[in-house]
Amino acid sequence: MSEEKLTASLPKAYDPAVTEQDLYREWEEAGCFKADPLSEKTPYTIVIPPPNVTGKLTVGHVLNNTLQDILIRYHRMKGEEAFWLPGTDHAGIATQNVVERELATKKITRHDLGREKFLEHVWNWKEKYGGIILKQLRRLGCSCDWTAERFTMDEGLSDAVKKCFVKLYDDGLIYKGKYIINWCPRCKTALSDEEKIPQDTKGSLWHIKYPFKDGSGYLIVATTRPETMLGDTAVAVHPDDPRYKDLIGKSILLPLMNREIPLIADEYVDKDFGSGAVKMTPAHDPNDFEIGKRHNLEQIVVIDESGIMNENAGQFKGLDRFKAREAVIAALEEQGLLEKIEPHELAVGHCERCKTVIEPYLSEQWFVKMKPLAEPAIKAYKDGTLSFVPDRWGSVYLHWMENIRDWCISRQLWWGHQIPAYTCSKCSHVQVAENAPEKCSKCGASQEFIEQDSDVLDTWFSSWLWSFSTMGWPEKTPMLDKFYPTTALVTGPDIIFFWVARMVMAGYYFTGECPFDSVYFTSIIRDLKGRKMSKSLGNSPDPIDIMDDYGADALRYTMVALAPIGQDVRFAAEQCEMGRNFANKLWNAARFVLMNVEDMELSVLEDYPENLSETDRWIISRLHSTIAHVEHCLKPTEYRFNDAIKSIYEFVWNDFCDWYLEISKKALYGSDADLKRNTALVLLKVLDSALKVLHPFMPFVTETLWRKIPGNSGFLMTGSFPEYDANLVSPETEEKVGKMMQFVRTVRNLRASANVPPSRKVTVRAVASDLNNAVVENFGDLVKSLAGVEHLEITDSKPEGHLVGLVDSSVVCMELKGLIDVEKELARVEKEIENTEKSMAKIAGKLENKQFIERAPADIVEKVKEDVEVYKQQLEKLYEYKNEIGSI
RNA sequence: AGGCUCGUAGCUCAGUUGGUUAGAGCACUGCUUUGACAUGGCAGGGGUCAGCGGUUCAAAUCCGCUCGAGCCUACCA
């Protein structure tokens, strides 16, 4: 009857779809994810790297967030006040693009709507479609504290942004100026250096004749962007270049424009590149801009904000910049001014969001002086306050920090934090303040004359504050007090500059503290061909589909198992079979335990029972070795997640299922009531502990099973992690049981080689030896049930009509009913001999080497001697056996 | 151009400070539905650890070079 009950509640196969979603709701409703700022417990904090509100879950997110969840769940179970703060990022350009594209289907532009109406649209879009990814994280099982969810444009976070801007401005670290910046002619906004993606491109180097005004010939100028020559205001050479030294100061007549420009000298010019003469276009090249400033060159803008040639481009006005290039070349050629064209490879910058070729563009922008901010961030890494795993990212971080450049933070977008700078239209006075000033502080003009800067801030200007702005900073909130600075950060190395480095700088500058102790950089997920997962390639499987097919736990298991430290991962959905199979294996192991325990009215106990058997002690020893290893792997200096999950897998599958469950059947189906009870208690307790250890990695299946264990109540996830007890680890027991296992394998091996079906029992005679005697005496009954043996006995010598196998150098014989297949058996033994000889040869040579004996540590030498001795004995026995068969 | 990382079984990957008979999962071969599980069990085949050279008593592991893959940084027009 109870059999029926269990079968009903525990089906033969684990079906994640049945439990996962409901279980998550239960956890959430019970407040299991919530962290208490007033708790006395040690805080453990992670802030999520906020995904874009427009984002959908990718396999990359899966890995990243699973790792965070593992840490959070583990530390929660270790009794710490674990706080995982979730949220999203407003993603200026990306979000604006999405909404603009949607409007475009209705043939509306944002300009049709105007700023205010457009922003209303974006907010509506955000409320409706934004943050899908956070729902998807719930599906994954992430135990974020959703009551603390934040968005970078929330009121509080927006106030923090303003506050920081004002402070930096007041401290003289924010300035506005006309500089060459990266401009996307499609998004029509400035971009930071980090948003410019260089791509190697096969271009050309055009060599153009620039004639001198006085008719005394010409010089050659080489360029990759001939269309910009229309804005040239000089040609530069190196002051020491003998070819040009005497010509410096002469006038050149700029072709096509007939503008008179000077030949100037500047150290910057590389004599060995091209012709050694460089055209200067200060309005369209960052280097020319710098040189131009030194020489007071005029800045002539010839390309407009859309990438179209403007009125300064003469006859080329109105042409797109790439069309203009062709037209300029054609015109030069016609006038015989094109000397030659060389193929030339160069890195062309592209817009991170829309892939449009970036245009260096002269415009008025806001910048942050970064050098002073970098100093404490550099120190933090160098003195160990901040650590990276893998550590090699530290040098990447340092290199960037030490060569840091000012950060262009203004964006010509509408969606974002509008810059809190106000200009008086009467006197042009600029005021920077958190709130709109009521009158001009200089000329006293009233509010109507004061206008806020129309630009918004780079999204990263809000996310670099994320680690503390989310907790209420600048208010001194209990949350901030309890959970800041945070403990760990888990993110991808691709945003080390965008985010990690800047967050460290912001942490020090605004709070005086490093915002986290350690950063773990995850692997990059690729497809099986090694390509990055991307939407355009269509090679990125949808994690939701994977979870539908295999379950969230299976996906989590697989991603973590597959991802070693800092190495890229090649992933395909089918690999989740390993996770699914593992969840199923665990399910069935639990099912077995529960079915057998059911009638005994037992519940899981605090301690193991007295009078443990050797094999009980063995599984407990294995369990505690596993616990120790897992805990070691999860330390911040290690973060060896794949190692941790693998050792649990091996414990559950190999030790617990393959051996201990099989061993326990002997007791469970036997008539010794005490033994039965003891075994059941050990099974329950080990299962209970295994579920706890595995829980941070595979939360759903473990919680589901744990709650079915008699005696358990509440939630596993808020329970405690098993405490490692070194006294329960016994190498001696593991050794003893290991010999028994070897013995069983040898018998199974013999059975297989003689094709004895599992159902047929055999007789085994073990030739007396220390090992054999101990195994037969201590584990005789077990060997019988595990290896399908009917009669097991010790003999003085090998009997006739038996197959022979070895355990170390002990001989184990299996009686064969009927004739031995001589040929087959001979082949098997010969193969065995060959293998053993090969193995021995590998190490035996060492002993003949005097140097080895003298220099190698004594214990190593001893070990080799012992091994060789074992091989020798094995070979002796194998030869003997071979002769015997041969003579049949 | 510089820097970093990687190259281990057909595939995806482990292998912590040099000393293991070089491992796992999938795939493959044979046996197997015995009362947890065929998403299973038992047994097995398969690798000159990219190549060459060096250090060492000892190298998949440390060093150098070559070849191959990838990533990051860089203002050579």
PDB file of N, CA and C in Angstrom, chain A residues 775-809:
ATOM      1  N   VAL A 775      39.885  -9.745   2.480  1.00  0.00           N
ATOM      2  CA  VAL A 775      38.652  -9.449   1.736  1.00  0.00           C
ATOM      3  C   VAL A 775      37.595 -10.511   2.009  1.00  0.00           C
ATOM      4  N   VAL A 776      38.019 -11.777   1.939  1.00  0.00           N
ATOM      5  CA  VAL A 776      37.043 -12.851   2.108  1.00  0.00           C
ATOM      6  C   VAL A 776      36.496 -12.859   3.536  1.00  0.00           C
ATOM      7  N   GLU A 777      37.391 -12.577   4.475  1.00  0.00           N
ATOM      8  CA  GLU A 777      36.947 -12.614   5.856  1.00  0.00           C
ATOM      9  C   GLU A 777      36.031 -11.435   6.198  1.00  0.00           C
ATOM     10  N   ASN A 778      36.433 -10.237   5.767  1.00  0.00           N
ATOM     11  CA  ASN A 778      35.671  -9.044   6.151  1.00  0.00           C
ATOM     12  C   ASN A 778      34.465  -8.756   5.268  1.00  0.00           C
ATOM     13  N   PHE A 779      34.618  -9.115   4.006  1.00  0.00           N
ATOM     14  CA  PHE A 779      33.564  -8.703   3.067  1.00  0.00           C
ATOM     15  C   PHE A 779      33.009  -9.855   2.239  1.00  0.00           C
ATOM     16  N   GLY A 780      33.189 -11.089   2.736  1.00  0.00           N
ATOM     17  CA  GLY A 780      32.778 -12.266   1.970  1.00  0.00           C
ATOM     18  C   GLY A 780      31.356 -12.160   1.440  1.00  0.00           C
ATOM     19  N   ASP A 781      30.431 -11.843   2.305  1.00  0.00           N
ATOM     20  CA  ASP A 781      29.028 -11.793   1.886  1.00  0.00           C
ATOM     21  C   ASP A 781      28.795 -10.706   0.850  1.00  0.00           C
ATOM     22  N   LEU A 782      29.454  -9.597   1.056  1.00  0.00           N
ATOM     23  CA  LEU A 782      29.305  -8.498   0.107  1.00  0.00           C
ATOM     24  C   LEU A 782      29.816  -8.870  -1.264  1.00  0.00           C
ATOM     25  N   VAL A 783      31.018  -9.475  -1.286  1.00  0.00           N
ATOM     26  CA  VAL A 783      31.589  -9.891  -2.556  1.00  0.00           C
ATOM     27  C   VAL A 783      30.617 -10.815  -3.266  1.00  0.00           C
ATOM     28  N   LYS A 784      30.024 -11.699  -2.498  1.00  0.00           N
ATOM     29  CA  LYS A 784      29.088 -12.653  -3.092  1.00  0.00           C
ATOM     30  C   LYS A 784      27.938 -11.913  -3.776  1.00  0.00           C
ATOM     31  N   SER A 785      27.360 -10.945  -3.075  1.00  0.00           N
ATOM     32  CA  SER A 785      26.195 -10.295  -3.677  1.00  0.00           C
ATOM     33  C   SER A 785      26.591  -9.311  -4.786  1.00  0.00           C
ATOM     34  N   LEU A 786      27.752  -8.678  -4.642  1.00  0.00           N
ATOM     35  CA  LEU A 786      28.143  -7.683  -5.643  1.00  0.00           C
ATOM     36  C   LEU A 786      28.682  -8.308  -6.920  1.00  0.00           C
ATOM     37  N   ALA A 787      29.266  -9.513  -6.797  1.00  0.00           N
ATOM     38  CA  ALA A 787      29.891 -10.107  -7.980  1.00  0.00           C
ATOM     39  C   ALA A 787      29.139 -11.336  -8.463  1.00  0.00           C
ATOM     40  N   GLY A 788      27.986 -11.596  -7.859  1.00  0.00           N
ATOM     41  CA  GLY A 788      27.196 -12.746  -8.286  1.00  0.00           C
ATOM     42  C   GLY A 788      27.911 -14.064  -7.989  1.00  0.00           C
ATOM     43  N   VAL A 789      28.422 -14.190  -6.775  1.00  0.00           N
ATOM     44  CA  VAL A 789      29.192 -15.380  -6.397  1.00  0.00           C
ATOM     45  C   VAL A 789      28.358 -16.237  -5.457  1.00  0.00           C
ATOM     46  N   GLU A 790      28.325 -17.525  -5.738  1.00  0.00           N
ATOM     47  CA  GLU A 790      27.583 -18.460  -4.897  1.00  0.00           C
ATOM     48  C   GLU A 790      28.482 -18.970  -3.787  1.00  0.00           C
ATOM     49  N   HIS A 791      29.631 -19.532  -4.192  1.00  0.00           N
ATOM     50  CA  HIS A 791      30.595 -20.039  -3.210  1.00  0.00           C
ATOM     51  C   HIS A 791      31.870 -19.246  -3.309  1.00  0.00           C
ATOM     52  N   LEU A 792      32.348 -18.826  -2.145  1.00  0.00           N
ATOM     53  CA  LEU A 792      33.595 -18.075  -2.108  1.00  0.00           C
ATOM     54  C   LEU A 792      34.468 -18.699  -1.050  1.00  0.00           C
ATOM     55  N   GLU A 793      35.688 -19.117  -1.442  1.00  0.00           N
ATOM     56  CA  GLU A 793      36.557 -19.708  -0.427  1.00  0.00           C
ATOM     57  C   GLU A 793      38.015 -19.430  -0.719  1.00  0.00           C
ATOM     58  N   ILE A 794      38.815 -19.616   0.325  1.00  0.00           N
ATOM     59  CA  ILE A 794      40.259 -19.455   0.189  1.00  0.00           C
ATOM     60  C   ILE A 794      40.856 -20.831  -0.102  1.00  0.00           C
ATOM     61  N   THR A 795      41.793 -20.890  -1.057  1.00  0.00           N
ATOM     62  CA  THR A 795      42.488 -22.157  -1.299  1.00  0.00           C
ATOM     63  C   THR A 795      43.979 -21.921  -1.186  1.00  0.00           C
ATOM     64  N   ASP A 796      44.717 -23.036  -1.069  1.00  0.00           N
ATOM     65  CA  ASP A 796      46.173 -22.905  -0.942  1.00  0.00           C
ATOM     66  C   ASP A 796      46.825 -22.649  -2.279  1.00  0.00           C
ATOM     67  N   SER A 797      46.266 -23.247  -3.318  1.00  0.00           N
ATOM     68  CA  SER A 797      46.873 -23.057  -4.638  1.00  0.00           C
ATOM     69  C   SER A 797      45.770 -23.056  -5.686  1.00  0.00           C
ATOM     70  N   LYS A 798      46.140 -22.609  -6.848  1.00  0.00           N
ATOM     71  CA  LYS A 798      45.139 -22.500  -7.904  1.00  0.00           C
ATOM     72  C   LYS A 798      44.621 -23.873  -8.313  1.00  0.00           C
ATOM     73  N   PRO A 799      43.282 -24.028  -8.262  1.00  0.00           N
ATOM     74  CA  PRO A 799      42.711 -25.327  -8.664  1.00  0.00           C
ATOM     75  C   PRO A 799      42.620 -25.442 -10.178  1.00  0.00           C
ATOM     76  N   GLU A 800      42.340 -26.657 -10.628  1.00  0.00           N
ATOM     77  CA  GLU A 800      42.173 -26.891 -12.060  1.00  0.00           C
ATOM     78  C   GLU A 800      40.835 -26.321 -12.542  1.00  0.00           C
ATOM     79  N   GLY A 801      40.749 -26.091 -13.832  1.00  0.00           N
ATOM     80  CA  GLY A 801      39.470 -25.716 -14.431  1.00  0.00           C
ATOM     81  C   GLY A 801      38.942 -24.366 -13.980  1.00  0.00           C
ATOM     82  N   HIS A 802      39.831 -23.450 -13.679  1.00  0.00           N
ATOM     83  CA  HIS A 802      39.425 -22.122 -13.259  1.00  0.00           C
ATOM     84  C   HIS A 802      40.069 -21.061 -14.132  1.00  0.00           C
ATOM     85  N   LEU A 803      39.359 -19.928 -14.281  1.00  0.00           N
ATOM     86  CA  LEU A 803      39.974 -18.761 -14.903  1.00  0.00           C
ATOM     87  C   LEU A 803      40.681 -17.975 -13.812  1.00  0.00           C
ATOM     88  N   VAL A 804      41.768 -17.305 -14.195  1.00  0.00           N
ATOM     89  CA  VAL A 804      42.574 -16.612 -13.205  1.00  0.00           C
ATOM     90  C   VAL A 804      42.592 -15.102 -13.438  1.00  0.00           C
ATOM     91  N   GLY A 805      42.412 -14.378 -12.331  1.00  0.00           N
ATOM     92  CA  GLY A 805      42.551 -12.921 -12.397  1.00  0.00           C
ATOM     93  C   GLY A 805      43.375 -12.440 -11.223  1.00  0.00           C
ATOM     94  N   LEU A 806      43.782 -11.175 -11.228  1.00  0.00           N
ATOM     95  CA  LEU A 806      44.637 -10.660 -10.169  1.00  0.00           C
ATOM     96  C   LEU A 806      44.014  -9.468  -9.460  1.00  0.00           C
ATOM     97  N   VAL A 807      44.252  -9.417  -8.144  1.00  0.00           N
ATOM     98  CA  VAL A 807      43.983  -8.200  -7.385  1.00  0.00           C
ATOM     99  C   VAL A 807      45.325  -7.831  -6.799  1.00  0.00           C
ATOM    100  N   ASP A 808      45.929  -6.747  -7.260  1.00  0.00           N
ATOM    101  CA  ASP A 808      47.350  -6.494  -6.984  1.00  0.00           C
ATOM    102  C   ASP A 808      48.107  -7.744  -7.413  1.00  0.00           C
ATOM    103  N   SER A 809      48.767  -8.409  -6.473  1.00  0.00           N
ATOM    104  CA  SER A 809      49.440  -9.634  -6.907  1.00  0.00           C
ATOM    105  C   SER A 809      48.804 -10.877  -6.307  1.00  0.00           C
TER     106      SER A 809
END
